PDB file of C-alpha atoms in Angstrom:
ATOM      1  CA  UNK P   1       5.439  70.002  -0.510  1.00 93.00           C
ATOM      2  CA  UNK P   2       3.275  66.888  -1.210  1.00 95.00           C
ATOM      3  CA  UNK P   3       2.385  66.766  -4.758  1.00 95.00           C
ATOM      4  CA  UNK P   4       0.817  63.268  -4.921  1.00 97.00           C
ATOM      5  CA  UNK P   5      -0.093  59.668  -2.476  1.00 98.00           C
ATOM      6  CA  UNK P   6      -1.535  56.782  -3.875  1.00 98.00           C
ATOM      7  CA  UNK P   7      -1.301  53.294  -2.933  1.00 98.00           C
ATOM      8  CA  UNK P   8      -2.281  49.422  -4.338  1.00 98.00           C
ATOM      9  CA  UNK P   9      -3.365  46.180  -2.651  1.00 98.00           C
ATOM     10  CA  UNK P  10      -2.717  43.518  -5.437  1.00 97.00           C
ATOM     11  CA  UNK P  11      -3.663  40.011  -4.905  1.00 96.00           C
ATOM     12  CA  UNK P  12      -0.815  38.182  -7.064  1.00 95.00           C
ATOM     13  CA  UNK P  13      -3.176  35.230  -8.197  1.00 95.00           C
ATOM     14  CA  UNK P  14      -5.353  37.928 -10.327  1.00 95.00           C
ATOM     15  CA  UNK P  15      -1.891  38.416 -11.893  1.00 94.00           C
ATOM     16  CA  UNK P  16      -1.155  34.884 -12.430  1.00 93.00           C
ATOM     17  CA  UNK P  17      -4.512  34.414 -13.717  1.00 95.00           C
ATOM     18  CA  UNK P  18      -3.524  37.480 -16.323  1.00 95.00           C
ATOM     19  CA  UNK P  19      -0.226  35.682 -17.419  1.00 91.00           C
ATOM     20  CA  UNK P  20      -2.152  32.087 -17.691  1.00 92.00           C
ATOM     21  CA  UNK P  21      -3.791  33.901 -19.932  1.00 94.00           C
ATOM     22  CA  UNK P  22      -1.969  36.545 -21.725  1.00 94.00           C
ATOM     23  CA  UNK P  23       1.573  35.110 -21.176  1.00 85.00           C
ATOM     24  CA  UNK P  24       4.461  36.800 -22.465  1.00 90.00           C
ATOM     25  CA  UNK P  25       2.188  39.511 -24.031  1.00 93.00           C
ATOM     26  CA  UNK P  26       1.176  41.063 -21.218  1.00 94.00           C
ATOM     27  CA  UNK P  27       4.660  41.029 -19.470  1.00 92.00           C
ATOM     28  CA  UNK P  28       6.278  42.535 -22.144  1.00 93.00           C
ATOM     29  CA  UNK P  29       3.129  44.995 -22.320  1.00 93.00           C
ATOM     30  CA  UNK P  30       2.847  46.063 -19.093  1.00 95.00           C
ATOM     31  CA  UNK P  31       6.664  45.437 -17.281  1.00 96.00           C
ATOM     32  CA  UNK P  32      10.115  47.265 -18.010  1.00 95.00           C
ATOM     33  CA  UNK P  33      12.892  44.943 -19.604  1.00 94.00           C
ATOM     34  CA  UNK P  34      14.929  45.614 -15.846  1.00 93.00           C
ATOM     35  CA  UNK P  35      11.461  44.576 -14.347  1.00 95.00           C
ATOM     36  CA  UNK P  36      11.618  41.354 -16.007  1.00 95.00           C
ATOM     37  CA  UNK P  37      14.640  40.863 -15.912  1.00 94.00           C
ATOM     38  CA  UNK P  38      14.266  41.088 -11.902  1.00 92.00           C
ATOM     39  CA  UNK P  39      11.977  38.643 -12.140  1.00 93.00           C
ATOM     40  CA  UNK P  40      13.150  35.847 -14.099  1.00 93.00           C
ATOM     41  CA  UNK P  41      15.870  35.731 -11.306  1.00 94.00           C
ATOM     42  CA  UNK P  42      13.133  34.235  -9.175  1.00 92.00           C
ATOM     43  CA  UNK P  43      11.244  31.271  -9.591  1.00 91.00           C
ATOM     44  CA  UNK P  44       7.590  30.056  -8.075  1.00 87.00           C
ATOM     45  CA  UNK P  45       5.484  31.821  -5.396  1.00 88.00           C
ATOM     46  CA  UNK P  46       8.890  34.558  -5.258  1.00 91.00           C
ATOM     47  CA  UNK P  47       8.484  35.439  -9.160  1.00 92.00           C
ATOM     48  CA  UNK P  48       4.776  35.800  -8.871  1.00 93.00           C
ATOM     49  CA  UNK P  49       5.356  38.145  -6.131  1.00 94.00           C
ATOM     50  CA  UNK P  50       7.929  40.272  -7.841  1.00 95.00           C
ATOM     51  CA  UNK P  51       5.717  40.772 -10.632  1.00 96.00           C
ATOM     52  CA  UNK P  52       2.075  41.385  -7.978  1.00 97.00           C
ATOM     53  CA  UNK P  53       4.173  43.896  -6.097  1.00 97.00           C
ATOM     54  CA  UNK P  54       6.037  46.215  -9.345  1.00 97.00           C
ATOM     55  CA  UNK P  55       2.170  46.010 -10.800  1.00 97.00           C
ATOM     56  CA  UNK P  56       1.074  47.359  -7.265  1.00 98.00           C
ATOM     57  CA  UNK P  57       3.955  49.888  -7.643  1.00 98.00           C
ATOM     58  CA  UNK P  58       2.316  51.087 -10.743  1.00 97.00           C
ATOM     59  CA  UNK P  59      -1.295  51.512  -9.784  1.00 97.00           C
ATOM     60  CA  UNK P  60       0.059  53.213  -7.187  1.00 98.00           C
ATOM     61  CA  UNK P  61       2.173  55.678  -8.973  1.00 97.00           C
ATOM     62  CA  UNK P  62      -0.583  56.550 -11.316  1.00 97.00           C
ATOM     63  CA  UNK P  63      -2.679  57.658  -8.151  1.00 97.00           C
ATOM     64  CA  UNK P  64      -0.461  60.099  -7.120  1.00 97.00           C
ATOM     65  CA  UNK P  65      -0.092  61.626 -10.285  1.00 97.00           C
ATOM     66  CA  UNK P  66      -3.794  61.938 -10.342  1.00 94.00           C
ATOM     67  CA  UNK P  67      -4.343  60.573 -13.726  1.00 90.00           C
ATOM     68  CA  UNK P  68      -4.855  56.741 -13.121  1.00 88.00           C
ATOM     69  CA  UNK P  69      -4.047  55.085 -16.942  1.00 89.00           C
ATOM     70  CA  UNK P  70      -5.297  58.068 -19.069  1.00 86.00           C
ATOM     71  CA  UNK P  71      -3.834  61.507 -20.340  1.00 87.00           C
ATOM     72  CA  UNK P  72      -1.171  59.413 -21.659  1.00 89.00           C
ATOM     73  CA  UNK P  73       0.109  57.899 -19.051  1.00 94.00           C
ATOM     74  CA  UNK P  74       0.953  54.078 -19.426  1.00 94.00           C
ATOM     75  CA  UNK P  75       2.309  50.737 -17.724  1.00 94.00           C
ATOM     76  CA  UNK P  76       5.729  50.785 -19.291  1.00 92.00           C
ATOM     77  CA  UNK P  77       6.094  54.875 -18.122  1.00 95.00           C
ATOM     78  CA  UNK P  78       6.833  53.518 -14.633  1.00 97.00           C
ATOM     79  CA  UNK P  79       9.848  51.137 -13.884  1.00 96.00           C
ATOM     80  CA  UNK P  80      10.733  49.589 -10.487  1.00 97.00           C
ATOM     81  CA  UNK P  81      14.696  49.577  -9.907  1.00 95.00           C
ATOM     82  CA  UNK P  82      16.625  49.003  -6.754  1.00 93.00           C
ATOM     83  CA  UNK P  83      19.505  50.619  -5.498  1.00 94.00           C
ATOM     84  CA  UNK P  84      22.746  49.023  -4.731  1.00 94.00           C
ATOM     85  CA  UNK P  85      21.108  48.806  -1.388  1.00 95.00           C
ATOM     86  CA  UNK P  86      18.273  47.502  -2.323  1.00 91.00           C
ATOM     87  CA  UNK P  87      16.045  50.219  -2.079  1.00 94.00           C
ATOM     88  CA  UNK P  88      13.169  49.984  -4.825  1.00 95.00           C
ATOM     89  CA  UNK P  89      13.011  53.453  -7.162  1.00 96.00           C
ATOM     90  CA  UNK P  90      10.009  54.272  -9.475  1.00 97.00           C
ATOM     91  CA  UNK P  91      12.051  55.806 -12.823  1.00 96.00           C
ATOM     92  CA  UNK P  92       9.212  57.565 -14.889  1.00 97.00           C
ATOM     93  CA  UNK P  93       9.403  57.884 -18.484  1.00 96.00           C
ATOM     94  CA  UNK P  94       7.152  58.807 -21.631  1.00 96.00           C
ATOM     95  CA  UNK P  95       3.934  60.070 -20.615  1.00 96.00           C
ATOM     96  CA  UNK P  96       4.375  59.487 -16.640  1.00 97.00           C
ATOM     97  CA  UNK P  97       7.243  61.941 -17.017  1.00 96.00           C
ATOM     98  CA  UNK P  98       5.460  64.263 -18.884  1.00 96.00           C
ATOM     99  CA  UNK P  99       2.912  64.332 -16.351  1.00 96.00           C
ATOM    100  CA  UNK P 100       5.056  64.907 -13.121  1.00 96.00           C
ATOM    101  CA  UNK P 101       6.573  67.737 -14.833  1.00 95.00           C
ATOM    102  CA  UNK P 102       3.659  69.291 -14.896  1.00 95.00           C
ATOM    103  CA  UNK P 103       2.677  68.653 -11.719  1.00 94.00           C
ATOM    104  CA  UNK P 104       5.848  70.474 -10.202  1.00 94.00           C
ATOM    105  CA  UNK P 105       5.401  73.942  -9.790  1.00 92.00           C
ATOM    106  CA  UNK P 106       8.417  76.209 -11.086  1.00 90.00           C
ATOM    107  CA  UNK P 107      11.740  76.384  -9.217  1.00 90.00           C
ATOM    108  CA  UNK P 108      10.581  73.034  -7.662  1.00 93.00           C
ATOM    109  CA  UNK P 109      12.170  69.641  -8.163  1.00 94.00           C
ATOM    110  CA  UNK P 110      10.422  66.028  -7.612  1.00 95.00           C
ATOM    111  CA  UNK P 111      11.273  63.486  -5.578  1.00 95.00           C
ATOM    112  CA  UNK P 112       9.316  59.934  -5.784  1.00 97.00           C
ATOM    113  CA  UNK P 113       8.920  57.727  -3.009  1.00 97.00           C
ATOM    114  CA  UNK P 114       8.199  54.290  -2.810  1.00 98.00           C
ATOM    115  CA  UNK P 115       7.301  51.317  -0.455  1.00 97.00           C
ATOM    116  CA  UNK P 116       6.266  48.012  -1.303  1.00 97.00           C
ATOM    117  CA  UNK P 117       5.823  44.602   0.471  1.00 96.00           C
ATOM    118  CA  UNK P 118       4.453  41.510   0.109  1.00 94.00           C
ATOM    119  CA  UNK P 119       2.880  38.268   1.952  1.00 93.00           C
ATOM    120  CA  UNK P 120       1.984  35.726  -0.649  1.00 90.00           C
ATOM    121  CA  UNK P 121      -0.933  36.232  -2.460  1.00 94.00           C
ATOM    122  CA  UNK P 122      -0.896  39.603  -1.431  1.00 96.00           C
ATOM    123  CA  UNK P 123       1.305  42.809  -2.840  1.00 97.00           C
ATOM    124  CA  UNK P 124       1.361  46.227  -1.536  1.00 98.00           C
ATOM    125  CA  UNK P 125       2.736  49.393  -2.553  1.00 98.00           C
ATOM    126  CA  UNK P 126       2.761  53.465  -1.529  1.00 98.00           C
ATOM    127  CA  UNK P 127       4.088  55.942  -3.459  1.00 98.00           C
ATOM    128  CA  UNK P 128       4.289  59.660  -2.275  1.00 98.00           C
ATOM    129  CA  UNK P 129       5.077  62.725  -4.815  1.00 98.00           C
ATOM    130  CA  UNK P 130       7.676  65.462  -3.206  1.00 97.00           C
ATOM    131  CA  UNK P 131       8.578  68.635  -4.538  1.00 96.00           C
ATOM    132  CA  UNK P 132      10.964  70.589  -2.506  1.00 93.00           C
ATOM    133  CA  UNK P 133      13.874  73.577  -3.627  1.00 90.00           C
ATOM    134  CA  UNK P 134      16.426  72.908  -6.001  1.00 78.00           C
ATOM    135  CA  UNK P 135      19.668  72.840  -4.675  1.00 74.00           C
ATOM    136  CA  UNK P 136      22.336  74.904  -5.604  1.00 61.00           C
ATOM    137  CA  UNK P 137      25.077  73.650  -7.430  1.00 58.00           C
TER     138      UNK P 137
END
């Protein structure tokens, strides 16, 4: 059952323009410590784009749950890991957790999928909302 879809087109020099700006604050606002870290292991056009597609990741996760940046739901409540095969994961915490609970009907568990890409100085990312069975154990 689809719970949620949303999706962002970021355009990584608005981002660049933020951190001119805002520096350090705003990446430490906004970005998980395993975001940053991800980051800092890339330097010029590739670090930009790291950070243009995770904040695509995140407008796009707040789409699907339907609440955009409100109800409690912030930045820092969605994280962008990768797999040991290098498939990106959204891991929701605080009040992005909170909220896909209670999006998931009873008996249901969620799954979150998500796609992003980029082509300097654009980022784009999907994410789609599942809830299916839980399986026995």
């Amino acid at each position: 059952m689809l719970i949620g879809i949303g999706s962002d087109l970021c355009d990584a020099r608005r981002i660049e323009t933020v951190f001119v700006r805002h520096g350090t604050r705003f990446e430490e606002r906004v970005f998980t410590a395993s975001e940053r870290a991800a980051a800092a292991r890339r330097y010029g056009p590739a670090r930009l784009g790291t950070f243009a597609k995770r904040w695509a990741a995140k407008e796009a996760c707040a789409k699907a749950l339907g609440t955009g940046f409100s109800q409690g739901v912030f930045h820092r409540d969605m994280g962008v890991e990768n797999l040991p095969t290098g498939q990106p994961v959204m891991r929701l915490t605080g009040g992005a957790l909170v909220r896909l609970h209670a999006l998931v009907p009873d008996g249901l568990v969620a799954q979150v999928f998500l796609t992003m890409t980029d082509e300097h100085p654009y980022a784009f990312a999907q994410v789609m909302i599942m809830a299916e069975k839980a399986s026995a154990a």
